[in-house]
Coordinates of C-alpha atoms in Angstrom, one line a residue:
X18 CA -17.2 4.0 155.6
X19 CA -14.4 5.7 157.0
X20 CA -11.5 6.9 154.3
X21 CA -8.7 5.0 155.6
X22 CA -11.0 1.5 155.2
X23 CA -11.9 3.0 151.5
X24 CA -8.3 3.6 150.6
X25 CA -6.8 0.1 152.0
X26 CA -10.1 -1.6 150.2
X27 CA -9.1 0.1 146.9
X28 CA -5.1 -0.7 147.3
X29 CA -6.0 -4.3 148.0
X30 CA -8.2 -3.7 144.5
X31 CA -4.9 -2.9 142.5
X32 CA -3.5 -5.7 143.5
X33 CA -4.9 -7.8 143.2
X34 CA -6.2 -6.7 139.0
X35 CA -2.2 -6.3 138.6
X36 CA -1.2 -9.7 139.9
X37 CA -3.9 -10.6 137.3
X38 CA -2.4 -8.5 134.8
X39 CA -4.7 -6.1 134.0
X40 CA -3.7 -3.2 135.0
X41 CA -0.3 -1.9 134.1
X42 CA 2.8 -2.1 137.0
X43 CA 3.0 0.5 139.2
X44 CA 5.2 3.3 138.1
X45 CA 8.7 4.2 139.3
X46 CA 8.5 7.1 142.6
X47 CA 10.9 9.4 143.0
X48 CA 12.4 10.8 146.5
X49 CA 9.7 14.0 146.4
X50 CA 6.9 12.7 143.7
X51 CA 5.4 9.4 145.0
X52 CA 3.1 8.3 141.8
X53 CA 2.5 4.7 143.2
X54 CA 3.7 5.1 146.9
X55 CA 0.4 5.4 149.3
X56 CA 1.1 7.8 152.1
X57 CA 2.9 6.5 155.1
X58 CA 1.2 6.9 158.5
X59 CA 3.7 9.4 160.0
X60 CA 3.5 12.6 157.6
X61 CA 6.5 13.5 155.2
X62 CA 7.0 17.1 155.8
X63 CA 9.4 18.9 154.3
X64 CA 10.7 23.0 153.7
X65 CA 10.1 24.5 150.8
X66 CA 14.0 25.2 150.8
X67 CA 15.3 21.6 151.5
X68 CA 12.5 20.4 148.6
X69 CA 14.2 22.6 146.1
X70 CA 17.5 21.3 146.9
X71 CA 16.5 17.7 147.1
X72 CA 15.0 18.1 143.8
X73 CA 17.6 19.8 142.0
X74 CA 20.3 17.4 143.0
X75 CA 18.4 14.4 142.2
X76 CA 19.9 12.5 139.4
X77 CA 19.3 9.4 138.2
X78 CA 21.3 6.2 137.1
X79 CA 21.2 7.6 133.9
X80 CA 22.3 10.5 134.8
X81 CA 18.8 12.4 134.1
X82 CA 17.0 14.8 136.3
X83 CA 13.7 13.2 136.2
X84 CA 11.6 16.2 138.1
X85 CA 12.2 17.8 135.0
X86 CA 9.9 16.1 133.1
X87 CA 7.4 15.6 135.4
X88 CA 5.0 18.6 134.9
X89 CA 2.2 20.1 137.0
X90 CA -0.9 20.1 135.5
X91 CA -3.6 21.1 138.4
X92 CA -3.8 23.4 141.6
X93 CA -6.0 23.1 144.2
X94 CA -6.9 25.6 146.4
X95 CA -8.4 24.4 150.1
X96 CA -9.7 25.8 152.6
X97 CA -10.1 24.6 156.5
X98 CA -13.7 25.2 157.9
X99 CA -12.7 25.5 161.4
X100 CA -10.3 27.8 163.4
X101 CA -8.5 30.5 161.7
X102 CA -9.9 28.6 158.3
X103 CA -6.3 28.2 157.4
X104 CA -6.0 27.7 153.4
X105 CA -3.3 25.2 152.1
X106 CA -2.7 24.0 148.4
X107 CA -2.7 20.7 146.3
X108 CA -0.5 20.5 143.5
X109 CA -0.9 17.7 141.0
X110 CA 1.6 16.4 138.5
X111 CA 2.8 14.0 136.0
X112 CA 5.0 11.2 135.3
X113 CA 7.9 11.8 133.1
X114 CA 7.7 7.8 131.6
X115 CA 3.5 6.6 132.3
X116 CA 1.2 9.4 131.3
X117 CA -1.4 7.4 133.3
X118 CA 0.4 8.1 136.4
X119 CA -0.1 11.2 139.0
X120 CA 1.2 12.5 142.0
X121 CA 0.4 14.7 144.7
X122 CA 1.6 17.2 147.0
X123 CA 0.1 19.0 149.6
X124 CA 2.1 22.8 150.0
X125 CA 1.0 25.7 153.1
X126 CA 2.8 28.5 154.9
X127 CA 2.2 28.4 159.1
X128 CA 3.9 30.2 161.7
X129 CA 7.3 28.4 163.3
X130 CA 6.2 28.4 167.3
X131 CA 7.6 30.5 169.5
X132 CA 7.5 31.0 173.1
X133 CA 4.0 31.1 174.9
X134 CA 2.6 30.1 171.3
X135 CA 0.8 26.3 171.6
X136 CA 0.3 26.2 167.9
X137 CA 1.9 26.7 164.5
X138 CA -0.8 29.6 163.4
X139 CA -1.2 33.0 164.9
X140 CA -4.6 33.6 165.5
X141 CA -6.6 37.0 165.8
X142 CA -5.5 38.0 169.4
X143 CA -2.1 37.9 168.4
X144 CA 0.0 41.4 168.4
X145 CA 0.1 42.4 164.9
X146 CA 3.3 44.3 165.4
X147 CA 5.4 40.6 166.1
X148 CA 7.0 38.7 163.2
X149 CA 7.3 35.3 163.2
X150 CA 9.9 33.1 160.4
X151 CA 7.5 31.6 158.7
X152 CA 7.0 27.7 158.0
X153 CA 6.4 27.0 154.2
X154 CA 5.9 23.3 154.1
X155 CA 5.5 20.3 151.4
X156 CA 3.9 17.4 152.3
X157 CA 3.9 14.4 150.2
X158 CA 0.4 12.9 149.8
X159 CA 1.4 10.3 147.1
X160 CA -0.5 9.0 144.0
X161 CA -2.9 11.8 142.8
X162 CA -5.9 9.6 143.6
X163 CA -9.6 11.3 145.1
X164 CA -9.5 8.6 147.5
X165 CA -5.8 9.2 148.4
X166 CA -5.8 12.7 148.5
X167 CA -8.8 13.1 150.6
X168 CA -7.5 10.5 153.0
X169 CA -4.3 12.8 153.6
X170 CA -6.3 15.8 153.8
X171 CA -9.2 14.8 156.5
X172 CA -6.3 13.3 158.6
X173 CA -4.3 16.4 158.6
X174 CA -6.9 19.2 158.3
X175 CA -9.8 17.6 159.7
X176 CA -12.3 19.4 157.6
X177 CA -12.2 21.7 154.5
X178 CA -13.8 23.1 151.8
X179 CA -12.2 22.5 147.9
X180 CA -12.7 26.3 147.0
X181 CA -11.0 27.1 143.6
X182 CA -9.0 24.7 140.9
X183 CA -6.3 26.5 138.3
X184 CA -5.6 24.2 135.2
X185 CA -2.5 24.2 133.0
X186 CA -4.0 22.7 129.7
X187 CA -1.1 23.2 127.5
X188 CA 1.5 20.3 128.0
X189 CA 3.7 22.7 126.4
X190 CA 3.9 25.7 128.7
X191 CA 2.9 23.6 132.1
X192 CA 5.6 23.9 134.8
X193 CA 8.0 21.3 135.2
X194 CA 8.7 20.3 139.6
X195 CA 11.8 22.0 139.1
X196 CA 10.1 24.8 138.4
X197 CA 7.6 24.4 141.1
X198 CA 9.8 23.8 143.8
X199 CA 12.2 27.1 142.8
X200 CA 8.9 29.5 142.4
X201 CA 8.0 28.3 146.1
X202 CA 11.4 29.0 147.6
X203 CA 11.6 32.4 145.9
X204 CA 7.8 32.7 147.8
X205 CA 9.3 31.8 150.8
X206 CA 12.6 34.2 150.1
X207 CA 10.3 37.4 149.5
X208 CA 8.7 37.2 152.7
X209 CA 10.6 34.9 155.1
X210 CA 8.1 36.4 157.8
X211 CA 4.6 35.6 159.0
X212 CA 2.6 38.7 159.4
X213 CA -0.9 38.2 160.2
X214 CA -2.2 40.7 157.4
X215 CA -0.3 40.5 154.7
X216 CA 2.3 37.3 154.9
X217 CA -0.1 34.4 156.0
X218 CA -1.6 31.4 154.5
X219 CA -3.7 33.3 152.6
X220 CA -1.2 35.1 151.0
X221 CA 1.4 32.6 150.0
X222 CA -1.8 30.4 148.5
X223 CA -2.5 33.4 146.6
X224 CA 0.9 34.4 145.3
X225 CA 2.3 30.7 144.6
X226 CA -0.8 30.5 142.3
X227 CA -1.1 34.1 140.5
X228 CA 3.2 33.4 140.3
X229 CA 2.5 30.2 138.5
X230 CA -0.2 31.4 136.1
X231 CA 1.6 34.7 135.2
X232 CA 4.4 32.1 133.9
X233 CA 2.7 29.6 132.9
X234 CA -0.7 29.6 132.6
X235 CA -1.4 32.4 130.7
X236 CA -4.1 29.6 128.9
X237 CA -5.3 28.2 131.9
X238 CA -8.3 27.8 133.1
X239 CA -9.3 28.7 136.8
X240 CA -12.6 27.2 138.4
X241 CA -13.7 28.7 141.3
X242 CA -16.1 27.4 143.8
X243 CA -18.8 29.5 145.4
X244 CA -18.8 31.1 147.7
X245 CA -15.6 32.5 147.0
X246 CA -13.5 32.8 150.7
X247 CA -10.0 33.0 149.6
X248 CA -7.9 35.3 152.0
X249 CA -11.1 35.7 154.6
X250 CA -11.2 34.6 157.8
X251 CA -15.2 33.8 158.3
X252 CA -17.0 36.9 156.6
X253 CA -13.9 39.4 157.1
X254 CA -11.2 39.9 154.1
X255 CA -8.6 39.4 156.0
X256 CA -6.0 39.3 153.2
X257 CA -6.0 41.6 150.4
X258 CA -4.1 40.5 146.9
X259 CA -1.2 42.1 145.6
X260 CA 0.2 42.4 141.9
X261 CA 3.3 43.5 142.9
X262 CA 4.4 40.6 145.5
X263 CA 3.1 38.2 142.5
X264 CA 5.6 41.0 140.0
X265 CA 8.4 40.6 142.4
X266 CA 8.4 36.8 142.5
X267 CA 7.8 36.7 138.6
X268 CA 10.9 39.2 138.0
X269 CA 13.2 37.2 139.6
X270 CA 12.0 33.6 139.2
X271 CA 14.0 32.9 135.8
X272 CA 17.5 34.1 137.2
X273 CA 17.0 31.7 140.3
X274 CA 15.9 28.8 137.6
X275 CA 18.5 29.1 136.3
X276 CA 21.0 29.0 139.1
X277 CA 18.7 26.0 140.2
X278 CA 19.6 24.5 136.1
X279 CA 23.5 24.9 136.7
X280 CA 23.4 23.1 140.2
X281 CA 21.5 20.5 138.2
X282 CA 23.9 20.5 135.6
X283 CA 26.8 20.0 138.0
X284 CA 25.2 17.3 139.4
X285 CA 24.7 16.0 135.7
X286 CA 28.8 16.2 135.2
X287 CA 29.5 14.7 138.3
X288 CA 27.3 11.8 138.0
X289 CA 28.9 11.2 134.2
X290 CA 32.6 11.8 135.5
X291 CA 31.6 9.3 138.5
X292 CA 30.1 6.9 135.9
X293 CA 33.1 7.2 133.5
X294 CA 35.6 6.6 136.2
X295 CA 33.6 3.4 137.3
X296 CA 33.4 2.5 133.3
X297 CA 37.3 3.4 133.2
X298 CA 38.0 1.1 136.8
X299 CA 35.8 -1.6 135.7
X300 CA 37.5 -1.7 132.6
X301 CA 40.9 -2.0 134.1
X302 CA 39.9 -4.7 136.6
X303 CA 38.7 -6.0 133.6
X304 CA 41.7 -6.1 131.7
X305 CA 43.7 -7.1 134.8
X306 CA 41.4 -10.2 135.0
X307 CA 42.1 -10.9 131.0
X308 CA 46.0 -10.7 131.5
X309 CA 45.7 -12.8 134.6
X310 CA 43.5 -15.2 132.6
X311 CA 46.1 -15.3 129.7
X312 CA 49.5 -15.8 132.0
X313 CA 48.2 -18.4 133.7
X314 CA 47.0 -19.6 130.7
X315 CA 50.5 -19.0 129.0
X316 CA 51.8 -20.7 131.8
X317 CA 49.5 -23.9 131.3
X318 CA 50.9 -24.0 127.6
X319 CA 54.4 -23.4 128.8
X320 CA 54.4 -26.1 131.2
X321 CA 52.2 -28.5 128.5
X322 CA 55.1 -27.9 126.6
X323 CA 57.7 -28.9 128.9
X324 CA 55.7 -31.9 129.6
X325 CA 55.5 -32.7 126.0
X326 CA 59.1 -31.9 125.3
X327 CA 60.1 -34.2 128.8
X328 CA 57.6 -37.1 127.3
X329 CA 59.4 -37.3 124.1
X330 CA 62.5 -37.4 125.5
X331 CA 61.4 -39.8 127.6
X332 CA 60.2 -42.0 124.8
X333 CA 63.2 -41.3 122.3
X334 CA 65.1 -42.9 125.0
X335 CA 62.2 -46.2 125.4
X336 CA 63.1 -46.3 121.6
X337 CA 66.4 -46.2 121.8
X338 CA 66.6 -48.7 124.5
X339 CA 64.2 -51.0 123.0
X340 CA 66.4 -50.4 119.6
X341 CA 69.7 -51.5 121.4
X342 CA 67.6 -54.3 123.5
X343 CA 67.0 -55.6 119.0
X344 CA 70.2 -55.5 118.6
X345 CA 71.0 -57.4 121.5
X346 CA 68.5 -59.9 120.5
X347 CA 69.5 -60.3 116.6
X348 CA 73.9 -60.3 117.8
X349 CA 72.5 -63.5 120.4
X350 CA 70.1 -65.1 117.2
X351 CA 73.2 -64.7 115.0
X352 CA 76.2 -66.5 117.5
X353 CA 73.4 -68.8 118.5
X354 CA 72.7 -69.6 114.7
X355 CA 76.6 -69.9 114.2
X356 CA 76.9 -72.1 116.7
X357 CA 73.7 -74.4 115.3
X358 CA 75.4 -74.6 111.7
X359 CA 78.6 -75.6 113.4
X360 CA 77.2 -78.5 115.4
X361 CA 75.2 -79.7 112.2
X362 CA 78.6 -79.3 110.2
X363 CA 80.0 -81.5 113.4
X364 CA 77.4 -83.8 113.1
X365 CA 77.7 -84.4 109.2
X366 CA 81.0 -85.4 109.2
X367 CA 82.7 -89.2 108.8
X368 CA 83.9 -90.9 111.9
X369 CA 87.1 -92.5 110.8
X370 CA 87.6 -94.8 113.8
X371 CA 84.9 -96.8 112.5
X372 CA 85.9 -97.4 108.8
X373 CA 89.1 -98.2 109.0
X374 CA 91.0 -101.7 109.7
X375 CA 91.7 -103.0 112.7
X376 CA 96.2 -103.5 112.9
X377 CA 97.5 -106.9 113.0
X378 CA 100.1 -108.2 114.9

């Protein structure tokens, strides 16, 4: 069963228990630590210089740097069984909010090509005399899973050999990816060249590793493998480690952290000023709304008002009328009573034509 059918088999697993809520939702990625993401099908390369910068300029919506509290807790060392048996590193680390929840990255140095080269690796015949800028690269393999991880690896690498593991127990001292990502860049700063003998894949496995336990793993525990073919290409020591690179890259590491801190605190500041200024606009549009809201509403009342005022008017004069239209009424009942007691007075009277005597002649 081939890994890529194991790996879509077991994603099609998780999704199925989640949907059925039993197992926890996925947890949140970041831009350079994928803890849920799966690996893509085209590879996610990048330098070791543009990793440091994406991750110290990464904040979030809170205005936290979140690789700061995601911490590395395991290094493993690789080696290719073919070819130059190039060596390459896996770095593992945690989430800053789900402790169940790993990522994984995959870190090596090769060669940049140059002209009449066909490949990214010098190889044995080449003149040991020619420098090359070498090509210190993070890959990002996703969530920290065997089957995951071993995917990546057999598509880029074809074959390998897991030859030594360094553990950081303490969650106290273990490196944060902020801390990761500036130890490899000062790597790549103290030798910017590939040298067959001394600057290789070999040698950049070795000192990223012996850099991070000098500083942090002091308590660690390292596992190694047998047989034990760091830095050898086939039976041949081909790479012979150095305390003093390793001293080097210790002595300056904490002055570049904390260069690496201010840039992340600048970014901090901005992001707050930014927010603040969005609080500050929303706030007035806000407010604008409210007085809007309350002069028309003022208006409303206003014109209420006039309507009132216009209405009563209107029926003081009704009342008025209607009191004038009464008096009308009771001044017409009055002359036409008058004229009703007169006509009964008329009636009343003696008719004297009728009583008295007729004249004689």
């Amino acid at each position: 069963m081939s890994f890529k059918f194991r790996a879509s088999i077991s994603r099609l697993v998780t999704n199925y228990l989640r949907r059925l809520g039993m197992l926890e939702p996925p947890a949140e990625d970041l831009p350079c630590l994928w803890f849920d993401h799966k690996r893509p099908a085209t590879s996610q390369l990048i330098s070791v210089d543009l990793y440091k910068k994406s991750l110290s300029e990464h904040i979030d919506r809170d205005g936290k740097n979140n690789y700061a509290e995601c911490f590395l807790y395991r290094i493993d060392h690789y080696k290719c069984s073919k070819t130059v048996e190039h060596e390459f590193l896996v770095l593992h680390f945690t989430h800053w909010g789900n402790p169940a929840a790993t990522a994984a990255i995959c870190v090596d140095r090769s060669v940049n090509v140059t002209i009449g080269q066909s490949s990214g690796m010098l190889t044995p015949s080449s003149s040991t005399s020619s420098e090359n800028l070498a090509k210190d690269m993070v890959e990002l393999i996703g969530c920290a899973s065997n089957i995951n991880i071993k995917s990546c690896l057999t598509e880029k690498f074809k074959t390998f050999r897991h030859i030594s593991s360094l553990s950081f127990p303490s969650q106290f001292t273990r490196p944060s990816a902020l801390h990761v990502a500036v130890l490899l860049f000062q790597v790549n700063q103290h030798a910017i060249n590939y040298h067959l003998l001394d600057g290789q894949c070999y040698w950049f496995g070795h000192t990223v590793c012996k850099s991070l336990q000098t500083l942090f793993g002091q308590e660690g525990r390292e596992d190694v493998f047998e047989p034990d073919t760091r830095g050898h290409l086939g039976p041949i020591p081909v790479f012979k480690p150095s305390q003093d690179d390793v001293n080097v890259v210790c002595d300056g590491f904490w002055d570049a952290y904390e260069q690496t801190m201010k840039v992340v605190e600048a970014r901090r500041s901005h992001h707050l000023e930014e927010r603040q200024k969005l609080v500050e606009q929303t706030r007035a549009e806000q407010q604008h709304e409210i007085d809007e809201r309350d002069r028309q509403i003022a208006k409303l009342v206003e014109r209420a008002r006039d309507d009132q005022i216009e209405r009563d008017r209107e029926i003081a004069k009704l009342v008025e009328r209607a009191r004038d239209d009464q008096i009308e009424r009771d001044r017409e009942i009055a002359k036409m009573q008058a004229e009703l007691e007169l006509l009964k007075a008329q009636l009343a009277a003696p008719k004297d034509t009728a009583e008295s005597p007729s004249p004689s002649f």
